[in-house]
Coordinates of C-alpha atoms in Angstrom, one line a residue:
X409 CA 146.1 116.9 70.7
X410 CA 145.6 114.0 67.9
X411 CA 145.8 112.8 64.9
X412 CA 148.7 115.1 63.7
X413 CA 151.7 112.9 65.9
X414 CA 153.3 114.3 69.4
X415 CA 153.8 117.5 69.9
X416 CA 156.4 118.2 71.9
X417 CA 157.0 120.6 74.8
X418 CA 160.0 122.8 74.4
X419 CA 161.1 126.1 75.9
X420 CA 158.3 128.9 75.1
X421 CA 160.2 132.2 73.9
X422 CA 159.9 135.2 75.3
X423 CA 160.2 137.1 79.3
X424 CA 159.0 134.8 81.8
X425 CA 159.0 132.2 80.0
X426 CA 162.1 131.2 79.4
X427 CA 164.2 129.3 81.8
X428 CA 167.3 131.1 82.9
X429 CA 170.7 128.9 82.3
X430 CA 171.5 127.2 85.6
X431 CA 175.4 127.0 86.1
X432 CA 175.6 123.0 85.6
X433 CA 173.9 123.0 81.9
X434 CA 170.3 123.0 81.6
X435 CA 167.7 125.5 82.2
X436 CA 166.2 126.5 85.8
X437 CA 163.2 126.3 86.7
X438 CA 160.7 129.0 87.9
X439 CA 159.6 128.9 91.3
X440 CA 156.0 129.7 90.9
X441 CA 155.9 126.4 88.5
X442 CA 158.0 124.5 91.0
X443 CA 155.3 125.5 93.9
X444 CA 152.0 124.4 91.7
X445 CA 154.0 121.0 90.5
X446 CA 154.8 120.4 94.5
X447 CA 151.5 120.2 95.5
X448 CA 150.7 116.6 94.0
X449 CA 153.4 115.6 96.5
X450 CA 151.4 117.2 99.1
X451 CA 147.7 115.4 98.3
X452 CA 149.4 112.2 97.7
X453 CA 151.2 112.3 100.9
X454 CA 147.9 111.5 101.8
X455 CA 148.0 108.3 100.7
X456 CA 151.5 107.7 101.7
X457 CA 151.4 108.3 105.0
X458 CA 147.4 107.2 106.0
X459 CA 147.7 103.9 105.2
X460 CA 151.0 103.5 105.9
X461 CA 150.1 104.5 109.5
X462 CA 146.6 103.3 110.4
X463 CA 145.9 100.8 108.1
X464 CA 147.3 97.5 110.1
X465 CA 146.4 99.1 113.3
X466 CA 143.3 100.1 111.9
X467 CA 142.9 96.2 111.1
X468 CA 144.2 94.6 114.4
X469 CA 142.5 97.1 116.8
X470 CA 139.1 97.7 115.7
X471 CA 138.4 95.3 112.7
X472 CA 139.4 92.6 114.6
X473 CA 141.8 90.9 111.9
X474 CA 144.8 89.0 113.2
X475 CA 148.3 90.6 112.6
X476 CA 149.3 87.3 110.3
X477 CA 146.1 88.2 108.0
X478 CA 146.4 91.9 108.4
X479 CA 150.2 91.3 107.0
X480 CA 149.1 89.3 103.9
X481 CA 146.2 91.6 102.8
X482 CA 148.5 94.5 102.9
X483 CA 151.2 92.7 101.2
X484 CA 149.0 91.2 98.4
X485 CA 147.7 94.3 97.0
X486 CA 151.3 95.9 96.8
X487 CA 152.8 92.7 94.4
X488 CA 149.7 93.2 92.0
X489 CA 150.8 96.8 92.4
X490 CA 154.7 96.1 91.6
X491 CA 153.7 93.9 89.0
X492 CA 151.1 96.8 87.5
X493 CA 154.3 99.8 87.7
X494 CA 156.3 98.9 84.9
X495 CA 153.5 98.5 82.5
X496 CA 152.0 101.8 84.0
X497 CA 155.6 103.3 83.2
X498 CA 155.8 102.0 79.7
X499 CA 152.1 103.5 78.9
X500 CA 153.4 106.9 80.2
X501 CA 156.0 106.5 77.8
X502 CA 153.4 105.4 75.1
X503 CA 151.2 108.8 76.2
X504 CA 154.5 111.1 76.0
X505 CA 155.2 109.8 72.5
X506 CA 151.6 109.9 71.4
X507 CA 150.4 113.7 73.2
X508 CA 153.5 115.3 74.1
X509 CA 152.9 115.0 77.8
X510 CA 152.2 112.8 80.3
X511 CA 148.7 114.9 82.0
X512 CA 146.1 112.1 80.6
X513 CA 147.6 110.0 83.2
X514 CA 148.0 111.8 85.8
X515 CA 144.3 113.3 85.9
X516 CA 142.7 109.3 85.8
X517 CA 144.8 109.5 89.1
X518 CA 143.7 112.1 91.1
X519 CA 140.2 109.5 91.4
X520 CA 142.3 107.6 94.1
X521 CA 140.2 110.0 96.2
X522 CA 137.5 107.3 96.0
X523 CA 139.4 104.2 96.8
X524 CA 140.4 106.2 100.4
X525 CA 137.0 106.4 101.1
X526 CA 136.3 103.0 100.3
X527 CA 139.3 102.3 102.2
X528 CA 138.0 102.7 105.4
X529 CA 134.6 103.0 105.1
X530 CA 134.3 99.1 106.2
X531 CA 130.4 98.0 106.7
X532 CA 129.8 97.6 110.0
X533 CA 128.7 93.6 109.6
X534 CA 132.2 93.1 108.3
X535 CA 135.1 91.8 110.9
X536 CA 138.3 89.2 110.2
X537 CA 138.6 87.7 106.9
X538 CA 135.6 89.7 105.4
X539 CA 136.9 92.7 106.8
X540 CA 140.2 91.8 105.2
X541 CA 139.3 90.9 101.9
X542 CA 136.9 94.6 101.8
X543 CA 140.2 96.3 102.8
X544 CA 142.3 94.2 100.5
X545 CA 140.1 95.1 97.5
X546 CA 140.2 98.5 97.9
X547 CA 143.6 99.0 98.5
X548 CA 144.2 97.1 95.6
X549 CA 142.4 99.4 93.5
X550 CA 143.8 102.6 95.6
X551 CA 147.5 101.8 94.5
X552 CA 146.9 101.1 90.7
X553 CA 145.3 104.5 90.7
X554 CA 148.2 106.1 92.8
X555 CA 150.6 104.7 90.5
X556 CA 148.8 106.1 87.8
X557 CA 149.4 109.7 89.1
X558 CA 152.5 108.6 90.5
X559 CA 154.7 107.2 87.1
X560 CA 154.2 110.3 85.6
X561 CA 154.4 112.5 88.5
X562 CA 157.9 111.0 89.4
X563 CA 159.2 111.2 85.6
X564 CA 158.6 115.3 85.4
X565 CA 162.0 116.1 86.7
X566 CA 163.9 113.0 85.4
X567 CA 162.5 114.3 81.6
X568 CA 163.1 118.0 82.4
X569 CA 166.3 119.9 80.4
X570 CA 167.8 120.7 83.7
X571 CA 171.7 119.8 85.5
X572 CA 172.9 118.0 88.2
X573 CA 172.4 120.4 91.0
X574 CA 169.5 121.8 89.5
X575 CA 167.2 118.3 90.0
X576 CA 168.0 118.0 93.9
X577 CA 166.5 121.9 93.6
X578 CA 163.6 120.3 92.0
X579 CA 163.2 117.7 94.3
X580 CA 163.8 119.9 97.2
X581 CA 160.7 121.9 96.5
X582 CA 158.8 118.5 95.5
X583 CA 160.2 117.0 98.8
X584 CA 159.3 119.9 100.8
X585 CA 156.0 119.4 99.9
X586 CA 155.5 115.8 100.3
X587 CA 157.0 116.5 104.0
X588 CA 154.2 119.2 104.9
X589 CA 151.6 116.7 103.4
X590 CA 153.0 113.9 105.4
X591 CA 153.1 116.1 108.8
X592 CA 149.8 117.3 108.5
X593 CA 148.7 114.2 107.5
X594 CA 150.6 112.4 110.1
X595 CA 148.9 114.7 113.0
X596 CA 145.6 114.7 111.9
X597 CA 144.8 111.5 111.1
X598 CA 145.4 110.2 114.6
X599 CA 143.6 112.7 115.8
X600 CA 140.6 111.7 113.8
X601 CA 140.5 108.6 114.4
X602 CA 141.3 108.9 118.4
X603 CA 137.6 107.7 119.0
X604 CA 139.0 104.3 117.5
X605 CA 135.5 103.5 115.7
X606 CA 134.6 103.1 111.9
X607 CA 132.7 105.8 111.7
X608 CA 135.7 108.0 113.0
X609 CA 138.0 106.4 110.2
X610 CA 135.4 106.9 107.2
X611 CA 135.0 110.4 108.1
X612 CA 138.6 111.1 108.0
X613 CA 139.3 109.5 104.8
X614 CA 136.3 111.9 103.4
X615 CA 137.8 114.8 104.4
X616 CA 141.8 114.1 103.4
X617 CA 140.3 113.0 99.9
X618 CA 139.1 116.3 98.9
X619 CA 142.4 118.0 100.1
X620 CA 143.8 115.1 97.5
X621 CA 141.7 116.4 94.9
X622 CA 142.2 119.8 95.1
X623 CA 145.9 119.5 95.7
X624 CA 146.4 116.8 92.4
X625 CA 144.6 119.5 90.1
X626 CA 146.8 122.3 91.2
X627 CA 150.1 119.7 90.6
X628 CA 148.4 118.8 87.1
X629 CA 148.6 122.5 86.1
X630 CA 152.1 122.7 88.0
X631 CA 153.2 120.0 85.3
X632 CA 152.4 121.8 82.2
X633 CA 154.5 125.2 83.5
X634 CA 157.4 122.8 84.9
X635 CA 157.1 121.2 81.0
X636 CA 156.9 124.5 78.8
X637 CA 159.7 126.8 81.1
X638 CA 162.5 123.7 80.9
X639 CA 161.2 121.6 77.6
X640 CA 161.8 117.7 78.0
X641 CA 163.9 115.0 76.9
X642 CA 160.7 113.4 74.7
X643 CA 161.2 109.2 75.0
X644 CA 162.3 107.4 71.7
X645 CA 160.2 107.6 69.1
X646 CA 160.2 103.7 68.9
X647 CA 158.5 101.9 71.2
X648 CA 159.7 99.0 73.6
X649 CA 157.6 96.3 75.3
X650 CA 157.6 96.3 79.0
X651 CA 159.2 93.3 79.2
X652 CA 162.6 95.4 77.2
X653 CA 161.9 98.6 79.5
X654 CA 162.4 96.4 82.6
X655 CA 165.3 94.4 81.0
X656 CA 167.2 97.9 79.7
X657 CA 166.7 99.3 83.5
X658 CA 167.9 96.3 85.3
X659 CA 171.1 96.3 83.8
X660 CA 171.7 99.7 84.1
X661 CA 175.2 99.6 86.3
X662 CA 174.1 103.0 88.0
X663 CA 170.9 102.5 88.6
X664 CA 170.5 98.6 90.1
X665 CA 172.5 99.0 93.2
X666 CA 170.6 102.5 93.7
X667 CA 167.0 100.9 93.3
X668 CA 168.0 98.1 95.9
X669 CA 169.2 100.4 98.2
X670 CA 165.9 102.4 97.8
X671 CA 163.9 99.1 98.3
X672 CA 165.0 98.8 101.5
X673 CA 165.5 102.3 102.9
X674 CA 161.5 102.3 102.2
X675 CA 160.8 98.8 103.3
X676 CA 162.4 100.6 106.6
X677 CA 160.6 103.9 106.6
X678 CA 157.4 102.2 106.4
X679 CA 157.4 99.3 108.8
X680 CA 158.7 102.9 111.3
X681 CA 155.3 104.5 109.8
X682 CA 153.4 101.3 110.7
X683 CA 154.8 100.7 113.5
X684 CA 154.7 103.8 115.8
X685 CA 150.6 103.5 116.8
X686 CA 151.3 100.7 118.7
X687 CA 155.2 101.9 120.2
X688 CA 152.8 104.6 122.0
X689 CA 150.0 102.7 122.8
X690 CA 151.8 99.5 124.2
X691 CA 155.3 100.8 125.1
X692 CA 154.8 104.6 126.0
X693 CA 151.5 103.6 127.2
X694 CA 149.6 106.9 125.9
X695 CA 148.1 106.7 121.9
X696 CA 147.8 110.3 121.8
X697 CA 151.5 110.8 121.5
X698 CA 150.9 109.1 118.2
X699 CA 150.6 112.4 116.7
X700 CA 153.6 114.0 118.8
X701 CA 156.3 111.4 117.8
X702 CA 154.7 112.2 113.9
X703 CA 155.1 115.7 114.6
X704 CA 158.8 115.7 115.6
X705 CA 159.4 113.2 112.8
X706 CA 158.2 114.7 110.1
X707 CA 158.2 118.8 111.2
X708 CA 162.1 119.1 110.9
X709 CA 162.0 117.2 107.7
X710 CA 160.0 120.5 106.3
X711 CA 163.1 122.6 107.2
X712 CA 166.0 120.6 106.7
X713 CA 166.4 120.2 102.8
X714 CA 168.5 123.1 102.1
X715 CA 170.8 121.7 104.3
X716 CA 170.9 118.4 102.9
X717 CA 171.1 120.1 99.4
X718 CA 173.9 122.2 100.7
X719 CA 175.9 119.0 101.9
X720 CA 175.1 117.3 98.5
X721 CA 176.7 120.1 96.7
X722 CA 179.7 119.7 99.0
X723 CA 180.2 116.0 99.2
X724 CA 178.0 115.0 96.4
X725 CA 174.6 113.1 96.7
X726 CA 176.3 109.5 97.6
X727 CA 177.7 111.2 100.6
X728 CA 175.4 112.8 101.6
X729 CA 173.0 109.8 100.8
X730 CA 174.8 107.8 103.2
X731 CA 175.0 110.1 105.9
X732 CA 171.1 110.2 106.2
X733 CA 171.2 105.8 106.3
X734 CA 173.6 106.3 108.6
X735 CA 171.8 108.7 111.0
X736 CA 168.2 106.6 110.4
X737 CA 170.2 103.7 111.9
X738 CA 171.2 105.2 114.9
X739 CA 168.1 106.3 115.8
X740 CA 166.3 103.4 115.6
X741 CA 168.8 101.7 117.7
X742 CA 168.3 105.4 120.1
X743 CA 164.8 104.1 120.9
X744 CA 165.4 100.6 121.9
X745 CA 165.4 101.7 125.5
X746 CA 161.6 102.5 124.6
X747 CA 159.9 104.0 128.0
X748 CA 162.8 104.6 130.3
X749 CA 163.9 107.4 128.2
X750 CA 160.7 109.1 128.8
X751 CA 158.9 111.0 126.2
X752 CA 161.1 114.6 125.9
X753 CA 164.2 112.0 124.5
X754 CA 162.1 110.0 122.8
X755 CA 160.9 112.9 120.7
X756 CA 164.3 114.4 120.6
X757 CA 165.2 110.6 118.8
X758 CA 162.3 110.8 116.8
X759 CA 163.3 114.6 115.6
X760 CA 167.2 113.2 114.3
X761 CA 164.7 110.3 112.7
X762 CA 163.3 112.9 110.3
X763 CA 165.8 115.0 109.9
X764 CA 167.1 111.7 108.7
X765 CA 164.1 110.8 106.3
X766 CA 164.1 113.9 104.3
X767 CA 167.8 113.5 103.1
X768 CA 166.8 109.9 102.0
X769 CA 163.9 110.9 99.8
X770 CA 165.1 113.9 99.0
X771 CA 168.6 112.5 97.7
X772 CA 167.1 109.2 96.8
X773 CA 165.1 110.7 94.0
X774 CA 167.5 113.2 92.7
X775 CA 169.6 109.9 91.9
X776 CA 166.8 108.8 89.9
X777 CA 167.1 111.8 88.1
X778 CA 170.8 111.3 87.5
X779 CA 170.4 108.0 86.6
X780 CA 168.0 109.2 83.7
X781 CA 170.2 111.4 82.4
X782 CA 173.1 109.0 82.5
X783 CA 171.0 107.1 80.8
X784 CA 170.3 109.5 77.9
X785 CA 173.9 110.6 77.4
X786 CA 174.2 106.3 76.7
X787 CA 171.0 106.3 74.4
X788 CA 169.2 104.4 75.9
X789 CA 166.6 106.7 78.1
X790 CA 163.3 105.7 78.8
X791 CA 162.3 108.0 81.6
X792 CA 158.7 107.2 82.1
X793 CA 160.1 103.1 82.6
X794 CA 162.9 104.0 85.0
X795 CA 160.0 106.2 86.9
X796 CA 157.5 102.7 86.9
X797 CA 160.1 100.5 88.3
X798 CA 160.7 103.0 90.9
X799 CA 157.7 103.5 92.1
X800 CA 156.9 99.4 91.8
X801 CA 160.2 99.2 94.1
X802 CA 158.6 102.1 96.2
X803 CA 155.3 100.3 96.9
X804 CA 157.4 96.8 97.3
X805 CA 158.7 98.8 99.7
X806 CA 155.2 100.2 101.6
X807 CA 153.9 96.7 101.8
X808 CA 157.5 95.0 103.1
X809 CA 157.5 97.0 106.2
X810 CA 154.0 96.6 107.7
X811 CA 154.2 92.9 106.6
X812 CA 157.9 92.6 108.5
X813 CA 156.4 94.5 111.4
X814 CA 153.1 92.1 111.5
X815 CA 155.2 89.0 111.2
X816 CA 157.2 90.5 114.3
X817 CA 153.2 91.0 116.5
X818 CA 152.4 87.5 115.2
X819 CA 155.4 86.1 116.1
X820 CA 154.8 87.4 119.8
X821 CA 151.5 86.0 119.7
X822 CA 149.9 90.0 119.7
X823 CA 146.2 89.7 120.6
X824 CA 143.5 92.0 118.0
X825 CA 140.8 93.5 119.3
X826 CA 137.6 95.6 117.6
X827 CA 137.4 97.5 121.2
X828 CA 141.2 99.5 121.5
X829 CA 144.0 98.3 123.1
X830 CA 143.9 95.1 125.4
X831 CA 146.8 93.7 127.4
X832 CA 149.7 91.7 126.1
X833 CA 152.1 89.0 126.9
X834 CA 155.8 90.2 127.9
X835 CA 157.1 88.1 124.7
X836 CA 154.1 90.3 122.5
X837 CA 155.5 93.4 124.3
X838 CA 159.4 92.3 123.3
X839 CA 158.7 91.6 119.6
X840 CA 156.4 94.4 119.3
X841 CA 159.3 96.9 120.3
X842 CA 162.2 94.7 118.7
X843 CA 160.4 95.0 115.3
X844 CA 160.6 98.7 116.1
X845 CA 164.2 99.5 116.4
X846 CA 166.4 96.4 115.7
X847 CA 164.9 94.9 112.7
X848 CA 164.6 98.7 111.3
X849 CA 168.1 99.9 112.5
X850 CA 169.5 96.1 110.7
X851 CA 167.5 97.1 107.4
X852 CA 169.2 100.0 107.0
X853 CA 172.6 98.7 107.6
X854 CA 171.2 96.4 104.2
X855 CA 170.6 99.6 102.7
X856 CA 174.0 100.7 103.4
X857 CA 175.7 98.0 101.5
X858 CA 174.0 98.5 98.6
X859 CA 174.1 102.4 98.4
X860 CA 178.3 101.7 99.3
X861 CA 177.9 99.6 95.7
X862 CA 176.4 102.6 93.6
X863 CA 179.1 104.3 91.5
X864 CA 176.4 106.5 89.4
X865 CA 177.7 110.0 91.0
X866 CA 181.5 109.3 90.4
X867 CA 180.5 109.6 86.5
X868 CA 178.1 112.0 87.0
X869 CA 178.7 114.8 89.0
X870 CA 179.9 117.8 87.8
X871 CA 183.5 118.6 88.7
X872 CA 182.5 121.7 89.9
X873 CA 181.0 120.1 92.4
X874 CA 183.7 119.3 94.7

């Protein structure tokens, strides 16, 4: 669509087509639509949880990078990422205003399949710094493209004509999905690469990048239905620099306190994600249950929504927002007695731990949500820039956390390898689990005070709500 101005996607008439009224104003949207747009989350959880979770022990334990250089390459790549998310927001808006939709942008993405091969398919002469600057490049070029199906992706639901309660439905179904991707993810991975060697790694990137493929295309289609059935809150017809987009956002009242608070629930989530290969390979002394402790993370997360949905319609999403901090704290501070528990509570910890994480995504971006549409009712929504400097704050986030947690390894002078695990000092042993509970359990309790600070549901929720 060109040359004739934006044409814009509105409710299509007729049957099935049209969205039903939900009862908090807004349409609703259909369920078959809902599943097709939730399987982006699913391929991309790919990306979320893979090198999130392998990457910096990939590094230390078989490329033979030391934890203070594995830190900064993972670290660099995310601030040229943060840096990239804004604008990538703004041109979303740009594409909106110019097509009617945001699908150009989301289909350059779906070729992040390529930078996860490139990812870890190291060449065998490379190891340290050359290693490390292979990896760096590629993961560089892996995030700009995940952001680019990312921005969009995110701003779906915040654009959609849909209510209050009717966007944590949304995100329930998009969160549900993201959760399956990140179990089966999360179990498979480890299992691919037991074998510890390159060759082991390159294969499994291979095969999760066509599930990515295949997934994003489905989500792509997904977008379109989720567009027509519910129509959209099209951006401003004027366009804004990204400098202004960033600025407007910033000092939004509802939304700052909420992005902070986001910043370091994920800085938190991921230094756990980064951190559990080597809590059962130094402290529980078996890497296989790598995959267990994933397993009882992430399983009950697929189950749990509805009743995280259920306590936001009861308490609202602050609440219930808080509760899930809350609970994430105190069970990172329930595995601080690391191996005398023995594995049956450990899983049981690491069980409340996900039952935990999928009321802070799930919540988390339903806020977003709100946030837009406070926005709007002020005049001042750009959805697609909101959506940017999330997901910038989201992969400020992903980088934070394995950084913290390799500054923790280097600070207990944590020996790499390229041959598997090799044995460490008592003080390498201390820091390594210290950087697993404590420093987690004290970022939340950061996370806290900021989410305490957001006001954004006492003027939106519906009074109905209560």
């Amino acid at each position: 669509m060109s040359g004739t101005g934006p044409v814009r996607e509105e409710p299509a008439a007729g049957g099935g087509q049209r969205a039903a009224a939900s009862s908090d104003d807004g349409a609703r949207a259909a369920t078959g639509a809902l599943l097709r747009y939730s399987a982006g989350s699913l391929g991309m959880g790919v990306w979320i949880t893979v090198p999130g979770m392998l990457l910096l022990y990939f590094m230390t334990d078989t490329l033979g990078v030391s934890p203070a250089l594995a830190g900064v390459t993972l670290l660099i790549p995310k601030i040229v990422d943060a840096v990239a998310h804004p604008a990538l927001g703004t041109w979303s808006d740009r594409e909106a205003r110019q097509y009617g939709h945001r699908r150009r942008m989301l289909t350059l993405g779906l070729t992040l399949a390529l930078a996860l091969v490139a990812l870890f398919t190291v060449p065998s002469g490379l190891t340290g710094l050359g290693a490390a600057l292979w990896v760096g490049v590629a993961y560089t070029a892996g995030n700009l493209l995940f952001a680019c199906f990312q921005v969009p992706y995110v701003t779906t639901p915040s654009e959609l004509r849909i209510g209050y309660h009717e966007r944590t439905r949304v995100f329930m179904f998009r969160m549900a999905a993201l959760t399956v991707g990140l179990l089966a993810t999360g179990v498979a991975a480890p299992a691919l690469v037991a074998s510890g060697e390159r060759d082991a790694y390159s294969r499994a990137a291979m095969i999760l990048s066509v599930f990515m493929v295949v997934t994003g295309l489905v989500a792509v289609r997904g977008v379109r239905l989720l567009t027509e059935e519910c129509g959209t809150r099209p951006p401003p017809e004027s366009g804004h620099s990204v400098l202004a987009d960033v600025r407007t956002a910033l000092r939004d009242r509802d939304f700052r306190p909420l992005l902070l608070a986001y910043l370091v629930t994920g800085t938190t989530t991921h230094l756990f994600l980064a951190a559990v290969p080597y809590y059962t390979a130094y402290v529980l002394g078996n890497e296989k249950l790598t995959s267990v402790l994933m397993g009882a993370f992430l399983g009950p997360a697929i189950v749990v929504g509805p009743l995280w949905q259920a306590l936001s319609r009861r308490h609202g999403k602050q609440r219930a927002l808080m509760t899930a901090q809350t609970l994430f704290l105190a069970g990172c501070l329930g595995l601080w007695p690391a191996g005398g528990l023995g594995t049956p509570a450990t899983v049981v910890v690491a069980v409340l731990l996900g039952v935990a994480f999928a009321g802070l995504q799930l919540l988390a971006f339903s806020m977003l949500s709100d946030a837009v549409a406070a926005a709007e009712a002020r005049g001042s929504t750009r959805a697609g820039a909101y959506s940017g400097i999330w997901t910038a704050t989201d992969a400020t986030g992903t980088a934070l956390g394995p950084y913290l947690y390799a500054l923790a390894l280097a600070a207990g002078g944590f020996v790499s390898t390229t041959g598997g695990t090799v044995a460490q000092s008592q003080r390498a042993l201390d820091l390594l689990l210290l950087g697993f509970t404590a420093l987690p359990a004290a970022l939340m309790a950061l996370a806290l005070l900021f989410q305490s600070r957001c006001r954004l549901d006492e003027r939106g929720r519906p009074k109905a709500a209560g």
